[in-house]
Coordinates of C-alpha atoms in Angstrom, one line a residue:
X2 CA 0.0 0.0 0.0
X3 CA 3.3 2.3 0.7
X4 CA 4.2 1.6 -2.7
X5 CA 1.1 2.5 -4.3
X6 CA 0.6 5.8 -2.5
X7 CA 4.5 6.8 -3.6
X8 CA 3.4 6.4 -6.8
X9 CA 0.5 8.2 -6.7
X10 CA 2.4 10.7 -5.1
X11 CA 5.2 10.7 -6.9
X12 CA 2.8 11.7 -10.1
X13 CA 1.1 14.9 -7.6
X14 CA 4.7 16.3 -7.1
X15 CA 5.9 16.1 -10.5
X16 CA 2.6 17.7 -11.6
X17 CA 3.4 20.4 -9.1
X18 CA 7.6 20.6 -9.9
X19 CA 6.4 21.1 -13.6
X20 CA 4.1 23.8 -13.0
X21 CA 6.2 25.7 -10.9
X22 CA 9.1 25.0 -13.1
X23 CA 6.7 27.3 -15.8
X24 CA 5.9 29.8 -13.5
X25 CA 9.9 30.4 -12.8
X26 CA 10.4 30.3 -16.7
X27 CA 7.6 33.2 -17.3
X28 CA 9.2 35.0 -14.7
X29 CA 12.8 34.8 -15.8
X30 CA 11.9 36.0 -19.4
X31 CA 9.9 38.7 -17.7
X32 CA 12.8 39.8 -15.6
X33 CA 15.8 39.0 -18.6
X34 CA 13.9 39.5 -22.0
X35 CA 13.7 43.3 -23.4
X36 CA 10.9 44.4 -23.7
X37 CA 10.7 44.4 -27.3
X38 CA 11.0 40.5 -27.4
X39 CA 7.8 39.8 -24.5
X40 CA 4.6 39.6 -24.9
X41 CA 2.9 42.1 -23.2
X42 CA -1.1 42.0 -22.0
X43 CA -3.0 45.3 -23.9
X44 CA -3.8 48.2 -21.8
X45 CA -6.8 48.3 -23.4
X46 CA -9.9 46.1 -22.9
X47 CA -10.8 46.4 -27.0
X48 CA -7.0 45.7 -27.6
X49 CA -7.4 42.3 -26.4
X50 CA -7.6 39.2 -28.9
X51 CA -8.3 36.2 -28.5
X52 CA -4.5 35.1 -28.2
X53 CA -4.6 37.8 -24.9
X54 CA -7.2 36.1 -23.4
X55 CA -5.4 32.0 -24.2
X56 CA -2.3 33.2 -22.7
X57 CA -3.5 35.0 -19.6
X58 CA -5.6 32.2 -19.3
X59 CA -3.4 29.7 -19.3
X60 CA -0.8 31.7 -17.2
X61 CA -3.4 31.8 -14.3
X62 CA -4.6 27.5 -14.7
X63 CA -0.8 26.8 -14.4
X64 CA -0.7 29.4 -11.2
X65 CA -3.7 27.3 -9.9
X66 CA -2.6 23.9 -10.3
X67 CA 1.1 25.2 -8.7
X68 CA -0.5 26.9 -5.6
X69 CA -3.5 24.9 -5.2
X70 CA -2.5 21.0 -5.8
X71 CA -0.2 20.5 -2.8
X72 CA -2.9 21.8 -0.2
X73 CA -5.0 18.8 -1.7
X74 CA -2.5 16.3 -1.4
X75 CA -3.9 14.9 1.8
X76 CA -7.2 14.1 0.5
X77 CA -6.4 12.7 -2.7
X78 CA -4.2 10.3 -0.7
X79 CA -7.0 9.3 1.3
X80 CA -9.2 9.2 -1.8
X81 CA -6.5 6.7 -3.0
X82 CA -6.4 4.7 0.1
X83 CA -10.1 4.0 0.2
X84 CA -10.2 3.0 -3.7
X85 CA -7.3 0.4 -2.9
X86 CA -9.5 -1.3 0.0
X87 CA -12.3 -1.4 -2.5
X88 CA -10.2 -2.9 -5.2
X89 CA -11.5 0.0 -7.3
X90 CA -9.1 0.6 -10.4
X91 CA -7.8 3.0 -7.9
X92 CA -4.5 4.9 -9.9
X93 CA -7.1 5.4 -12.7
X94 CA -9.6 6.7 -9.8
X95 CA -7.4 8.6 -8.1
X96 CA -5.9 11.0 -11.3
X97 CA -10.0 11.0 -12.3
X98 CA -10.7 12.6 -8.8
X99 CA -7.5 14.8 -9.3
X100 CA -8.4 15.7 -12.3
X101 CA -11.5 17.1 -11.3
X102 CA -10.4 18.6 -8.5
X103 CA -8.4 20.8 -10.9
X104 CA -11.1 21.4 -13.3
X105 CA -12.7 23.8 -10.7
X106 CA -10.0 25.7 -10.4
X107 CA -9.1 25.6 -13.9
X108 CA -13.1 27.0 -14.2
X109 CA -12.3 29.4 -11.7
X110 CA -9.0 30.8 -13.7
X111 CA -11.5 31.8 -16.8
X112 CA -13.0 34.3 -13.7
X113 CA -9.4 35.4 -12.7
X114 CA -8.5 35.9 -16.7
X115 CA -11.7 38.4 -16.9
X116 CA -11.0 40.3 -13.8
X117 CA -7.6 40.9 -15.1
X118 CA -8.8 42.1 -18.5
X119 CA -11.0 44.4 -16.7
X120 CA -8.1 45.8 -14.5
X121 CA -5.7 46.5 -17.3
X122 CA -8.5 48.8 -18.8
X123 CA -8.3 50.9 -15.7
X124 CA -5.1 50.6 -15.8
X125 CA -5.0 49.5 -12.1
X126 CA -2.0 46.5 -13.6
X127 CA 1.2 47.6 -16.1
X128 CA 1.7 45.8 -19.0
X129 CA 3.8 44.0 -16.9
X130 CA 1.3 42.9 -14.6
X131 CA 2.5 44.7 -11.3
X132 CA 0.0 46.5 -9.3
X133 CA -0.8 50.2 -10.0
X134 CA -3.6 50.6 -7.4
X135 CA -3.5 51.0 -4.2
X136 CA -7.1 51.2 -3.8
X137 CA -7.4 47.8 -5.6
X138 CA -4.5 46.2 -3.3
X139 CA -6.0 47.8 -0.3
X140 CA -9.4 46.4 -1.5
X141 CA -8.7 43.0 -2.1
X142 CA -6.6 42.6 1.3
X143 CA -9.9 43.3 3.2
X144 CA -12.0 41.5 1.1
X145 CA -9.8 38.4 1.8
X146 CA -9.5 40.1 5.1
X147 CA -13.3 40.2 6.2
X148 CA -13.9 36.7 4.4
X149 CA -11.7 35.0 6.5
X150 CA -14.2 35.7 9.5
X151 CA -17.3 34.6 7.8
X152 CA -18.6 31.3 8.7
X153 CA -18.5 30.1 4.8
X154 CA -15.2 30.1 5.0
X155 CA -14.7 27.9 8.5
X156 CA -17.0 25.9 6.6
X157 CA -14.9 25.0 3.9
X158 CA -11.7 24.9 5.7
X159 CA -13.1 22.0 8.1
X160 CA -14.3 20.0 5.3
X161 CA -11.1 20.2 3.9
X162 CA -9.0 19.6 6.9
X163 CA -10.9 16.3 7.3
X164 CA -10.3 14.3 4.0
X165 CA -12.1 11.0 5.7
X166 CA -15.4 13.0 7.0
X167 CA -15.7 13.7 3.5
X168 CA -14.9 10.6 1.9
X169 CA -17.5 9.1 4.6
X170 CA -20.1 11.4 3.7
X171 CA -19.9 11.9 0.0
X172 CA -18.4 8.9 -1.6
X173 CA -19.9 7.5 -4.7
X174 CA -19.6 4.8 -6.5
X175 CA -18.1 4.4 -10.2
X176 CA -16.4 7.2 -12.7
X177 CA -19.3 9.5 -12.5
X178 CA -19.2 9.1 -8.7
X179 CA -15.5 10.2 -9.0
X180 CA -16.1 12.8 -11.1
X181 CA -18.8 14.4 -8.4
X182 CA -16.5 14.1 -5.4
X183 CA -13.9 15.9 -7.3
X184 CA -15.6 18.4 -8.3
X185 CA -17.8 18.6 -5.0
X186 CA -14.0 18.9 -3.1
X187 CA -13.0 21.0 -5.6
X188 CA -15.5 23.5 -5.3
X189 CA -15.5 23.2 -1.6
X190 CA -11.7 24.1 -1.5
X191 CA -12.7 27.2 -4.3
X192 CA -14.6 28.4 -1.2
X193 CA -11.9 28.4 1.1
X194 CA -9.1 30.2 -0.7
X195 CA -11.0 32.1 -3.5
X196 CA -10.1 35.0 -1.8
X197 CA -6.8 34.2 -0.8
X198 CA -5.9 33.7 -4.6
X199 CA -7.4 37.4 -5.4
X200 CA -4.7 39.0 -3.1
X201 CA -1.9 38.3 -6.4
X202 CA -3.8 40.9 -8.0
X203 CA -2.7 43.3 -5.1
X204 CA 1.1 42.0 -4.9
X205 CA 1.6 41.8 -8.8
X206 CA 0.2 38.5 -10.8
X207 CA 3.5 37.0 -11.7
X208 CA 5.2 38.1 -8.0
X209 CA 6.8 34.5 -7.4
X210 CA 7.9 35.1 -3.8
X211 CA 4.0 36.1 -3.0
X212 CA 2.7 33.2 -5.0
X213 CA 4.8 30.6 -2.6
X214 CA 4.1 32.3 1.0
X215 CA 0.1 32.0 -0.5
X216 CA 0.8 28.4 -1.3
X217 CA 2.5 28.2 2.1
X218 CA -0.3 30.0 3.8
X219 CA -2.8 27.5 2.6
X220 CA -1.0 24.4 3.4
X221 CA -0.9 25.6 6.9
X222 CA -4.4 26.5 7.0
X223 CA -5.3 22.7 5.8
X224 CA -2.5 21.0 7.4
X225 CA -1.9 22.4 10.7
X226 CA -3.7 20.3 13.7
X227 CA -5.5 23.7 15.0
X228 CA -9.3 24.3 14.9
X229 CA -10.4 25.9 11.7
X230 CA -12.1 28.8 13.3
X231 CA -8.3 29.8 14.8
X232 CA -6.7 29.3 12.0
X233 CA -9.3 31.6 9.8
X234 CA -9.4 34.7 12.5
X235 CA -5.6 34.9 12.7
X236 CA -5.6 35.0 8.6
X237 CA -8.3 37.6 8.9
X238 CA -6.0 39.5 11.4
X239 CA -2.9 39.2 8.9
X240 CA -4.5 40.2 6.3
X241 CA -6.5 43.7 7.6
X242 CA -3.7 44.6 9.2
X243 CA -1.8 44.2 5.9
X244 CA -4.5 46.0 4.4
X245 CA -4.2 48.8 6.8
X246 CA -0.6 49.4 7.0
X247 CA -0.6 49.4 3.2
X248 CA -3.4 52.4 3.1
X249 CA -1.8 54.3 5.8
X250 CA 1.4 54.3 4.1
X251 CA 1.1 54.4 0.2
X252 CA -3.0 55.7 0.4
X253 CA -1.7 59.0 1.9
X254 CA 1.3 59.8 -0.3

């Protein structure tokens, strides 16, 4: 059973290593290209093509999958564990339920790809993506903020700091069975860190140190033995008082 689980993680990690390994790519042609040689989002909402949208797009699934898979490798672990006692096919079950799991996020990236669009048209993000706003920065800090106190989000987190509860209450039998508890995980994990992810728009979209502590952040918040309702409030209190110090001292100059 050791065996099989290496394996199955084994595939997770490499998953993860390669989508990091893009993410350090972008941002190395972003810091060494000229400018003349990158590509660029518009600045202008009816400048964008349909090539704008693919590669924003595609820039924030990768992000996704990189910041979002490891939090989930507990569960799909479990997931694994459980097929194996059932004799269920359970490498092919276990990259179905992955799979899914991703798809949400993947859905959730189209939503990230639009608010970005949106931002570059008022010019709150450079055509290098950085932040230009402190009103948006501040914004999207207390949003996260505020959410992390709302009883939604200890919700979510406690579902997803128990991967058996949920297998116990939601497991289904067969691919399409799969398919639902992925997805059902999936979108339960969307409404834990939704607006955790929104916070790269405040720190700069491709701001690799920012994208790891927020990867870090929500590994702790799943992982760490300590109620869900702690670990929410102190997130809350991190990120208001970020929020705060960040108005105080760039709103005013």
């Amino acid at each position: 059973m050791f065996k099989a689980q290496t394996r199955v993680l084994g595939t997770l990690l490499a998953v993860i290593l390669v989508a990091w390994g893009w993410l350090f790519h972008q941002h190395w042609q972003q810091e060494s290209l000229p400018m003349s040689q990158m590509w660029m989002p518009p600045s202008e909402t009816a400048a964008w093509r349909f090539t704008d949208f693919a590669l924003v797009y595609n820039m924030w699934a990768v992000m996704m999958a990189a910041m979002m898979l490891p939090s989930a490798i507990p569960m799909i672990l479990a997931f694994h564990r459980v097929c194996q006692r059932r004799a269920k096919a359970p490498y092919r079950l276990s990259y179905l339920f992955s799979l899914a799991y991703l798809l949400v996020w993947f859905l959730f990236s189209s939503v990230l790809t639009l608010l970005q669009w949106q931002f570059h048209g008022w010019s709150w993000l450079s055509p290098m993506m950085d932040n230009q706003s402190t009103a948006l920065a501040v914004g999207v800090l207390f949003l996260a903020g505020i959410y992390q106190f709302l009883p939604v989000k200890n919700a979510c987190l406690t579902h997803c700091k128990s991967p058996m509860g949920f297998l116990l209450n939601e497991w289904r039998e067969g691919v399409a069975g799969v398919l639902i508890m992925g997805l059902r995980h999936g979108a339960t994990c969307l409404g834990c860190c939704w607006a955790q992810m929104l916070i790269m728009f405040a720190v700069g979209v491709m701001n690799l140190p920012a994208m790891a502590l927020i990867t870090l952040l929500v590994i702790v918040e799943k992982w760490l033995p300590v109620k869900a309702a702690i670990i929410c409030k102190a997130g809350g209190v991190i990120f208001l008082v970020w929020g705060a110090l960040l108005w105080a001292f760039q709103g005013s100059s």
